[in-house]
Amino acid sequence: MDIGKEIRIARKAKGLTLEALANQVDTDTGNLSRLERGKQGASQELLKRIMDVLDLRISTINPSEGSAVGSLLGGAVGFMVPAIGGIVGALIDKANSTPGVKQPKIATPRPYPVLEWSLIYKWFSDPSSIDLDDIDDWLLTVQPAGDYAFWVKVKGDAMASYTAPSFPSGSMILVRPIEAAKSGSFCLVKLPDSDEITFKQYVEDAGVRYLRSLNAGYRSIEIDDRYKIIGIVIDTKMTGL
């Protein structure tokens, strides 16, 4: 596990700059930046302060499994998960401390960046070309989305419907980058001879492929290999409610 990456993701999810976090944990931005990029380790004391500020927790694992965290802690081995409070947290703590009690499987929320439409194809082509520090908004999901998923805000009413599923303008969709899709999947597709990305339902019927809007006021588009599927939608949410 890349502990530096996890710290960076959690920091961005909290809306903290490197300088703000460094001030809160009593270190300098250079040390924190190198920690996030995996260029240096951290003392247990500093790492604990970072955990507290970012609401992260260190849990012990089998040393034989190996972990980047071990080197960062100077030999202590563990992994980071968001701190879980309330009844669920109490149940996990009890399961961990009671012999013979199997630990419940809890889906851990993970933050992903919210991208502008203009950045989507660049991200799909090479995620490392985008500086995560330039991305201000992050949203959480418990869906298994991989390392390169992203959120984007729906524009227009083409994918809005009076019945479920519906993706009205302003709703957020979580996209997992992928180059193929099954019929019925909701996809982001790059249009031919253009940098424009569209959000539609991918449909195959009698060997013919279409991009379909959920809004009946929009016509379906027959497509060929010039249209490039770049991701499928695996989660959605409305914000600001």
PDB file of C-alpha atoms in Angstrom:
ATOM      1  CA  MET A   1       0.000   0.000   0.000  1.00  0.00           C
ATOM      2  CA  ASP A   2       1.190   3.530  -0.828  1.00  0.00           C
ATOM      3  CA  ILE A   3       0.693   5.230   2.526  1.00  0.00           C
ATOM      4  CA  GLY A   4       1.820   8.583   1.140  1.00  0.00           C
ATOM      5  CA  LYS A   5      -0.900   8.409  -1.501  1.00  0.00           C
ATOM      6  CA  GLU A   6      -3.499   7.545   1.151  1.00  0.00           C
ATOM      7  CA  ILE A   7      -2.427  10.546   3.237  1.00  0.00           C
ATOM      8  CA  ARG A   8      -2.649  12.800   0.208  1.00  0.00           C
ATOM      9  CA  ILE A   9      -6.115  11.532  -0.733  1.00  0.00           C
ATOM     10  CA  ALA A  10      -7.368  11.976   2.840  1.00  0.00           C
ATOM     11  CA  ARG A  11      -5.867  15.479   3.030  1.00  0.00           C
ATOM     12  CA  LYS A  12      -7.564  16.520  -0.203  1.00  0.00           C
ATOM     13  CA  ALA A  13     -10.854  15.022   0.991  1.00  0.00           C
ATOM     14  CA  LYS A  14     -10.590  17.236   4.083  1.00  0.00           C
ATOM     15  CA  GLY A  15      -9.958  20.271   1.897  1.00  0.00           C
ATOM     16  CA  LEU A  16      -6.544  20.903   3.455  1.00  0.00           C
ATOM     17  CA  THR A  17      -3.529  22.321   1.643  1.00  0.00           C
ATOM     18  CA  LEU A  18      -0.059  20.962   2.353  1.00  0.00           C
ATOM     19  CA  GLU A  19       0.684  24.105   4.348  1.00  0.00           C
ATOM     20  CA  ALA A  20      -2.507  23.849   6.421  1.00  0.00           C
ATOM     21  CA  LEU A  21      -1.879  20.202   7.334  1.00  0.00           C
ATOM     22  CA  ALA A  22       1.801  20.860   8.030  1.00  0.00           C
ATOM     23  CA  ASN A  23       0.851  23.632  10.461  1.00  0.00           C
ATOM     24  CA  GLN A  24      -1.644  21.381  12.257  1.00  0.00           C
ATOM     25  CA  VAL A  25       0.819  18.514  12.710  1.00  0.00           C
ATOM     26  CA  ASP A  26       3.837  20.692  13.545  1.00  0.00           C
ATOM     27  CA  THR A  27       6.053  19.906  10.565  1.00  0.00           C
ATOM     28  CA  ASP A  28       7.080  21.740   7.408  1.00  0.00           C
ATOM     29  CA  THR A  29       5.522  21.452   3.971  1.00  0.00           C
ATOM     30  CA  GLY A  30       8.695  19.969   2.471  1.00  0.00           C
ATOM     31  CA  ASN A  31       8.678  16.990   4.841  1.00  0.00           C
ATOM     32  CA  LEU A  32       4.960  16.451   4.287  1.00  0.00           C
ATOM     33  CA  SER A  33       5.274  16.690   0.511  1.00  0.00           C
ATOM     34  CA  ARG A  34       8.102  14.131   0.459  1.00  0.00           C
ATOM     35  CA  LEU A  35       6.090  11.825   2.727  1.00  0.00           C
ATOM     36  CA  GLU A  36       3.102  11.974   0.370  1.00  0.00           C
ATOM     37  CA  ARG A  37       5.329  11.248  -2.637  1.00  0.00           C
ATOM     38  CA  GLY A  38       7.016   8.314  -0.882  1.00  0.00           C
ATOM     39  CA  LYS A  39      10.402  10.042  -0.837  1.00  0.00           C
ATOM     40  CA  GLN A  40      10.902   9.831   2.932  1.00  0.00           C
ATOM     41  CA  GLY A  41       9.469   8.201   6.036  1.00  0.00           C
ATOM     42  CA  ALA A  42       7.962   9.675   9.188  1.00  0.00           C
ATOM     43  CA  SER A  43       8.310   9.148  12.904  1.00  0.00           C
ATOM     44  CA  GLN A  44       5.520   7.358  14.729  1.00  0.00           C
ATOM     45  CA  GLU A  45       4.747  10.591  16.582  1.00  0.00           C
ATOM     46  CA  LEU A  46       4.341  12.614  13.377  1.00  0.00           C
ATOM     47  CA  LEU A  47       2.339   9.885  11.676  1.00  0.00           C
ATOM     48  CA  LYS A  48      -0.008   9.700  14.666  1.00  0.00           C
ATOM     49  CA  ARG A  49      -0.603  13.460  14.514  1.00  0.00           C
ATOM     50  CA  ILE A  50      -1.389  13.164  10.802  1.00  0.00           C
ATOM     51  CA  MET A  51      -3.786  10.276  11.503  1.00  0.00           C
ATOM     52  CA  ASP A  52      -5.619  12.311  14.133  1.00  0.00           C
ATOM     53  CA  VAL A  53      -6.075  15.339  11.885  1.00  0.00           C
ATOM     54  CA  LEU A  54      -7.183  13.286   8.867  1.00  0.00           C
ATOM     55  CA  ASP A  55      -9.391  10.882  10.869  1.00  0.00           C
ATOM     56  CA  LEU A  56      -7.310   7.885   9.836  1.00  0.00           C
ATOM     57  CA  ARG A  57      -6.468   4.839  11.898  1.00  0.00           C
ATOM     58  CA  ILE A  58      -3.559   2.387  11.898  1.00  0.00           C
ATOM     59  CA  SER A  59      -4.469  -1.280  12.245  1.00  0.00           C
ATOM     60  CA  THR A  60      -2.010  -4.102  12.779  1.00  0.00           C
ATOM     61  CA  ILE A  61      -1.553  -6.715  10.048  1.00  0.00           C
ATOM     62  CA  ASN A  62       0.603  -9.778   9.599  1.00  0.00           C
ATOM     63  CA  PRO A  63       4.218  -8.593   9.175  1.00  0.00           C
ATOM     64  CA  SER A  64       4.825 -11.387   6.668  1.00  0.00           C
ATOM     65  CA  GLU A  65       2.433  -9.675   4.249  1.00  0.00           C
ATOM     66  CA  GLY A  66       4.789  -6.713   3.915  1.00  0.00           C
ATOM     67  CA  SER A  67       3.776  -3.081   3.676  1.00  0.00           C
ATOM     68  CA  ALA A  68       5.144   0.310   2.747  1.00  0.00           C
ATOM     69  CA  VAL A  69       3.848   1.441   6.103  1.00  0.00           C
ATOM     70  CA  GLY A  70       6.432  -0.691   7.843  1.00  0.00           C
ATOM     71  CA  SER A  71       9.311   1.324   6.456  1.00  0.00           C
ATOM     72  CA  LEU A  72       7.553   4.600   7.127  1.00  0.00           C
ATOM     73  CA  LEU A  73       7.024   3.669  10.760  1.00  0.00           C
ATOM     74  CA  GLY A  74      10.543   2.416  11.197  1.00  0.00           C
ATOM     75  CA  GLY A  75       9.487  -1.204  11.548  1.00  0.00           C
ATOM     76  CA  ALA A  76       5.934  -1.029  12.884  1.00  0.00           C
ATOM     77  CA  VAL A  77       3.657  -2.663  10.334  1.00  0.00           C
ATOM     78  CA  GLY A  78       0.084  -1.607   9.649  1.00  0.00           C
ATOM     79  CA  PHE A  79      -2.358  -0.099   7.226  1.00  0.00           C
ATOM     80  CA  MET A  80      -4.582   2.951   7.228  1.00  0.00           C
ATOM     81  CA  VAL A  81      -8.364   3.073   7.069  1.00  0.00           C
ATOM     82  CA  PRO A  82     -10.721   5.963   7.778  1.00  0.00           C
ATOM     83  CA  ALA A  83     -11.642   6.075  11.437  1.00  0.00           C
ATOM     84  CA  ILE A  84     -15.087   4.574  12.029  1.00  0.00           C
ATOM     85  CA  GLY A  85     -17.138   5.808  14.933  1.00  0.00           C
ATOM     86  CA  GLY A  86     -20.423   5.006  16.650  1.00  0.00           C
ATOM     87  CA  ILE A  87     -21.961   1.551  16.856  1.00  0.00           C
ATOM     88  CA  VAL A  88     -20.057   0.185  13.838  1.00  0.00           C
ATOM     89  CA  GLY A  89     -16.731   1.244  15.309  1.00  0.00           C
ATOM     90  CA  ALA A  90     -17.616  -0.325  18.643  1.00  0.00           C
ATOM     91  CA  LEU A  91     -18.546  -3.600  16.951  1.00  0.00           C
ATOM     92  CA  ILE A  92     -15.247  -3.705  15.088  1.00  0.00           C
ATOM     93  CA  ASP A  93     -13.262  -2.943  18.233  1.00  0.00           C
ATOM     94  CA  LYS A  94     -15.131  -5.679  20.106  1.00  0.00           C
ATOM     95  CA  ALA A  95     -14.572  -8.190  17.301  1.00  0.00           C
ATOM     96  CA  ASN A  96     -10.884  -7.358  17.220  1.00  0.00           C
ATOM     97  CA  SER A  97     -10.506  -7.873  20.962  1.00  0.00           C
ATOM     98  CA  THR A  98     -12.737 -10.935  21.471  1.00  0.00           C
ATOM     99  CA  PRO A  99     -11.163 -14.353  20.741  1.00  0.00           C
ATOM    100  CA  GLY A 100     -13.155 -16.412  18.269  1.00  0.00           C
ATOM    101  CA  VAL A 101     -15.256 -13.490  17.024  1.00  0.00           C
ATOM    102  CA  LYS A 102     -14.954 -12.939  13.287  1.00  0.00           C
ATOM    103  CA  GLN A 103     -14.383  -9.323  12.318  1.00  0.00           C
ATOM    104  CA  PRO A 104     -17.311  -7.903  10.299  1.00  0.00           C
ATOM    105  CA  LYS A 105     -16.583  -6.784   6.763  1.00  0.00           C
ATOM    106  CA  ILE A 106     -17.173  -3.050   6.557  1.00  0.00           C
ATOM    107  CA  ALA A 107     -16.978  -1.205   3.241  1.00  0.00           C
ATOM    108  CA  THR A 108     -14.519   1.639   3.743  1.00  0.00           C
ATOM    109  CA  PRO A 109     -15.441   4.908   1.995  1.00  0.00           C
ATOM    110  CA  ARG A 110     -12.744   6.176  -0.344  1.00  0.00           C
ATOM    111  CA  PRO A 111     -12.451   9.669  -1.834  1.00  0.00           C
ATOM    112  CA  TYR A 112     -12.079  10.278  -5.561  1.00  0.00           C
ATOM    113  CA  PRO A 113     -11.421  13.564  -7.378  1.00  0.00           C
ATOM    114  CA  VAL A 114     -14.143  15.617  -9.036  1.00  0.00           C
ATOM    115  CA  LEU A 115     -12.935  16.429 -12.551  1.00  0.00           C
ATOM    116  CA  GLU A 116     -13.986  19.108 -14.987  1.00  0.00           C
ATOM    117  CA  TRP A 117     -15.278  17.735 -18.280  1.00  0.00           C
ATOM    118  CA  SER A 118     -12.315  19.295 -20.069  1.00  0.00           C
ATOM    119  CA  LEU A 119      -9.891  17.151 -18.036  1.00  0.00           C
ATOM    120  CA  ILE A 120     -11.582  13.773 -18.452  1.00  0.00           C
ATOM    121  CA  TYR A 121      -9.805  12.515 -21.568  1.00  0.00           C
ATOM    122  CA  LYS A 122      -6.458  13.758 -20.289  1.00  0.00           C
ATOM    123  CA  TRP A 123      -7.066  11.801 -17.065  1.00  0.00           C
ATOM    124  CA  PHE A 124      -8.113   8.717 -19.030  1.00  0.00           C
ATOM    125  CA  SER A 125      -4.973   8.899 -21.180  1.00  0.00           C
ATOM    126  CA  ASP A 126      -2.527   9.577 -18.329  1.00  0.00           C
ATOM    127  CA  PRO A 127      -3.786  10.227 -14.767  1.00  0.00           C
ATOM    128  CA  SER A 128      -0.282  11.213 -13.640  1.00  0.00           C
ATOM    129  CA  SER A 129      -0.409  14.215 -15.986  1.00  0.00           C
ATOM    130  CA  ILE A 130      -2.885  15.921 -13.635  1.00  0.00           C
ATOM    131  CA  ASP A 131      -1.624  17.335 -10.341  1.00  0.00           C
ATOM    132  CA  LEU A 132      -3.982  16.203  -7.575  1.00  0.00           C
ATOM    133  CA  ASP A 133      -3.125  19.351  -5.628  1.00  0.00           C
ATOM    134  CA  ASP A 134      -4.935  21.316  -8.338  1.00  0.00           C
ATOM    135  CA  ILE A 135      -8.176  19.420  -7.684  1.00  0.00           C
ATOM    136  CA  ASP A 136     -10.238  21.074  -4.958  1.00  0.00           C
ATOM    137  CA  ASP A 137     -13.288  18.803  -4.720  1.00  0.00           C
ATOM    138  CA  TRP A 138     -13.353  15.125  -3.723  1.00  0.00           C
ATOM    139  CA  LEU A 139     -16.317  12.850  -3.004  1.00  0.00           C
ATOM    140  CA  LEU A 140     -16.533   9.539  -1.152  1.00  0.00           C
ATOM    141  CA  THR A 141     -17.859   6.190  -2.309  1.00  0.00           C
ATOM    142  CA  VAL A 142     -17.926   2.641  -0.936  1.00  0.00           C
ATOM    143  CA  GLN A 143     -18.035   1.190  -4.455  1.00  0.00           C
ATOM    144  CA  PRO A 144     -14.914  -0.774  -5.512  1.00  0.00           C
ATOM    145  CA  ALA A 145     -13.725   1.683  -8.147  1.00  0.00           C
ATOM    146  CA  GLY A 146      -9.981   1.055  -8.471  1.00  0.00           C
ATOM    147  CA  ASP A 147      -7.207   3.632  -8.358  1.00  0.00           C
ATOM    148  CA  TYR A 148      -8.193   5.916 -11.232  1.00  0.00           C
ATOM    149  CA  ALA A 149     -11.941   6.474 -10.907  1.00  0.00           C
ATOM    150  CA  PHE A 150     -13.263  10.015 -10.796  1.00  0.00           C
ATOM    151  CA  TRP A 151     -16.446  11.997 -10.234  1.00  0.00           C
ATOM    152  CA  VAL A 152     -17.930  14.441 -12.736  1.00  0.00           C
ATOM    153  CA  LYS A 153     -21.034  16.637 -12.619  1.00  0.00           C
ATOM    154  CA  VAL A 154     -23.785  15.821 -15.123  1.00  0.00           C
ATOM    155  CA  LYS A 155     -24.579  18.602 -17.586  1.00  0.00           C
ATOM    156  CA  GLY A 156     -27.932  19.019 -19.304  1.00  0.00           C
ATOM    157  CA  ASP A 157     -31.108  16.920 -19.165  1.00  0.00           C
ATOM    158  CA  ALA A 158     -30.334  14.228 -21.760  1.00  0.00           C
ATOM    159  CA  MET A 159     -29.895  11.585 -19.043  1.00  0.00           C
ATOM    160  CA  ALA A 160     -32.809  12.712 -16.862  1.00  0.00           C
ATOM    161  CA  SER A 161     -35.861  10.483 -16.678  1.00  0.00           C
ATOM    162  CA  TYR A 162     -39.181  10.398 -14.827  1.00  0.00           C
ATOM    163  CA  THR A 163     -38.347   6.846 -13.735  1.00  0.00           C
ATOM    164  CA  ALA A 164     -35.211   5.326 -12.247  1.00  0.00           C
ATOM    165  CA  PRO A 165     -32.443   5.379 -13.160  1.00  0.00           C
ATOM    166  CA  SER A 166     -32.182   9.106 -13.732  1.00  0.00           C
ATOM    167  CA  PHE A 167     -29.190  11.429 -13.861  1.00  0.00           C
ATOM    168  CA  PRO A 168     -30.505  15.003 -13.738  1.00  0.00           C
ATOM    169  CA  SER A 169     -28.321  18.008 -14.409  1.00  0.00           C
ATOM    170  CA  GLY A 170     -26.119  18.707 -11.392  1.00  0.00           C
ATOM    171  CA  SER A 171     -25.992  15.114 -10.153  1.00  0.00           C
ATOM    172  CA  MET A 172     -22.578  13.545  -9.644  1.00  0.00           C
ATOM    173  CA  ILE A 173     -21.510  10.322 -11.354  1.00  0.00           C
ATOM    174  CA  LEU A 174     -18.544   8.136 -10.415  1.00  0.00           C
ATOM    175  CA  VAL A 175     -16.740   6.829 -13.492  1.00  0.00           C
ATOM    176  CA  ARG A 176     -14.356   3.867 -13.597  1.00  0.00           C
ATOM    177  CA  PRO A 177     -12.052   4.171 -16.635  1.00  0.00           C
ATOM    178  CA  ILE A 178     -12.503   1.233 -18.988  1.00  0.00           C
ATOM    179  CA  GLU A 179     -12.344   0.704 -22.760  1.00  0.00           C
ATOM    180  CA  ALA A 180     -15.239  -1.740 -23.137  1.00  0.00           C
ATOM    181  CA  ALA A 181     -18.793  -1.892 -21.852  1.00  0.00           C
ATOM    182  CA  LYS A 182     -21.741  -4.260 -21.766  1.00  0.00           C
ATOM    183  CA  SER A 183     -25.034  -3.381 -23.384  1.00  0.00           C
ATOM    184  CA  GLY A 184     -27.087  -1.361 -20.919  1.00  0.00           C
ATOM    185  CA  SER A 185     -24.080   0.224 -19.203  1.00  0.00           C
ATOM    186  CA  PHE A 186     -24.008   3.965 -18.594  1.00  0.00           C
ATOM    187  CA  CYS A 187     -20.832   5.281 -20.165  1.00  0.00           C
ATOM    188  CA  LEU A 188     -18.679   8.249 -20.979  1.00  0.00           C
ATOM    189  CA  VAL A 189     -17.796   8.201 -24.665  1.00  0.00           C
ATOM    190  CA  LYS A 190     -15.348  10.325 -26.654  1.00  0.00           C
ATOM    191  CA  LEU A 191     -16.862  11.521 -29.915  1.00  0.00           C
ATOM    192  CA  PRO A 192     -14.917  11.006 -33.175  1.00  0.00           C
ATOM    193  CA  ASP A 193     -12.677  13.794 -34.493  1.00  0.00           C
ATOM    194  CA  SER A 194     -13.341  15.787 -31.340  1.00  0.00           C
ATOM    195  CA  ASP A 195     -12.245  16.161 -27.729  1.00  0.00           C
ATOM    196  CA  GLU A 196     -15.900  16.238 -26.653  1.00  0.00           C
ATOM    197  CA  ILE A 197     -17.068  13.651 -24.115  1.00  0.00           C
ATOM    198  CA  THR A 198     -20.710  12.605 -23.884  1.00  0.00           C
ATOM    199  CA  PHE A 199     -22.618  10.680 -21.187  1.00  0.00           C
ATOM    200  CA  LYS A 200     -25.066   8.102 -22.552  1.00  0.00           C
ATOM    201  CA  GLN A 201     -26.355   4.547 -22.149  1.00  0.00           C
ATOM    202  CA  TYR A 202     -24.526   2.065 -24.373  1.00  0.00           C
ATOM    203  CA  VAL A 203     -26.881  -0.332 -26.171  1.00  0.00           C
ATOM    204  CA  GLU A 204     -26.234  -3.239 -28.550  1.00  0.00           C
ATOM    205  CA  ASP A 205     -29.167  -4.541 -30.592  1.00  0.00           C
ATOM    206  CA  ALA A 206     -28.940  -7.040 -33.458  1.00  0.00           C
ATOM    207  CA  GLY A 207     -25.269  -6.272 -33.949  1.00  0.00           C
ATOM    208  CA  VAL A 208     -25.815  -2.513 -34.076  1.00  0.00           C
ATOM    209  CA  ARG A 209     -24.410  -0.242 -31.368  1.00  0.00           C
ATOM    210  CA  TYR A 210     -26.132   2.870 -30.071  1.00  0.00           C
ATOM    211  CA  LEU A 211     -25.720   5.653 -27.544  1.00  0.00           C
ATOM    212  CA  ARG A 212     -29.107   6.238 -25.941  1.00  0.00           C
ATOM    213  CA  SER A 213     -30.371   9.134 -23.832  1.00  0.00           C
ATOM    214  CA  LEU A 214     -32.811   8.449 -20.995  1.00  0.00           C
ATOM    215  CA  ASN A 215     -34.717  11.594 -21.944  1.00  0.00           C
ATOM    216  CA  ALA A 216     -37.106  10.592 -24.737  1.00  0.00           C
ATOM    217  CA  GLY A 217     -36.671  14.028 -26.277  1.00  0.00           C
ATOM    218  CA  TYR A 218     -33.198  13.092 -27.505  1.00  0.00           C
ATOM    219  CA  ARG A 219     -32.575  10.691 -30.374  1.00  0.00           C
ATOM    220  CA  SER A 220     -30.293   7.660 -30.139  1.00  0.00           C
ATOM    221  CA  ILE A 221     -26.949   7.806 -31.952  1.00  0.00           C
ATOM    222  CA  GLU A 222     -25.694   4.844 -33.975  1.00  0.00           C
ATOM    223  CA  ILE A 223     -21.954   4.460 -33.385  1.00  0.00           C
ATOM    224  CA  ASP A 224     -18.926   2.726 -34.876  1.00  0.00           C
ATOM    225  CA  ASP A 225     -15.322   2.136 -33.839  1.00  0.00           C
ATOM    226  CA  ARG A 226     -14.528   5.846 -34.090  1.00  0.00           C
ATOM    227  CA  TYR A 227     -16.455   6.357 -30.845  1.00  0.00           C
ATOM    228  CA  LYS A 228     -14.242   5.550 -27.868  1.00  0.00           C
ATOM    229  CA  ILE A 229     -15.697   4.311 -24.580  1.00  0.00           C
ATOM    230  CA  ILE A 230     -13.566   5.716 -21.782  1.00  0.00           C
ATOM    231  CA  GLY A 231     -15.457   4.738 -18.637  1.00  0.00           C
ATOM    232  CA  ILE A 232     -18.562   3.253 -17.050  1.00  0.00           C
ATOM    233  CA  VAL A 233     -20.685   4.815 -14.320  1.00  0.00           C
ATOM    234  CA  ILE A 234     -20.668   2.817 -11.074  1.00  0.00           C
ATOM    235  CA  ASP A 235     -22.147   5.273  -8.560  1.00  0.00           C
ATOM    236  CA  THR A 236     -24.177   8.469  -8.464  1.00  0.00           C
ATOM    237  CA  LYS A 237     -25.280  11.016  -5.906  1.00  0.00           C
ATOM    238  CA  MET A 238     -27.006  14.345  -5.626  1.00  0.00           C
ATOM    239  CA  THR A 239     -25.148  17.099  -3.809  1.00  0.00           C
ATOM    240  CA  GLY A 240     -26.436  20.198  -2.094  1.00  0.00           C
ATOM    241  CA  LEU A 241     -29.684  18.596  -0.846  1.00  0.00           C
TER     242      LEU A 241
END
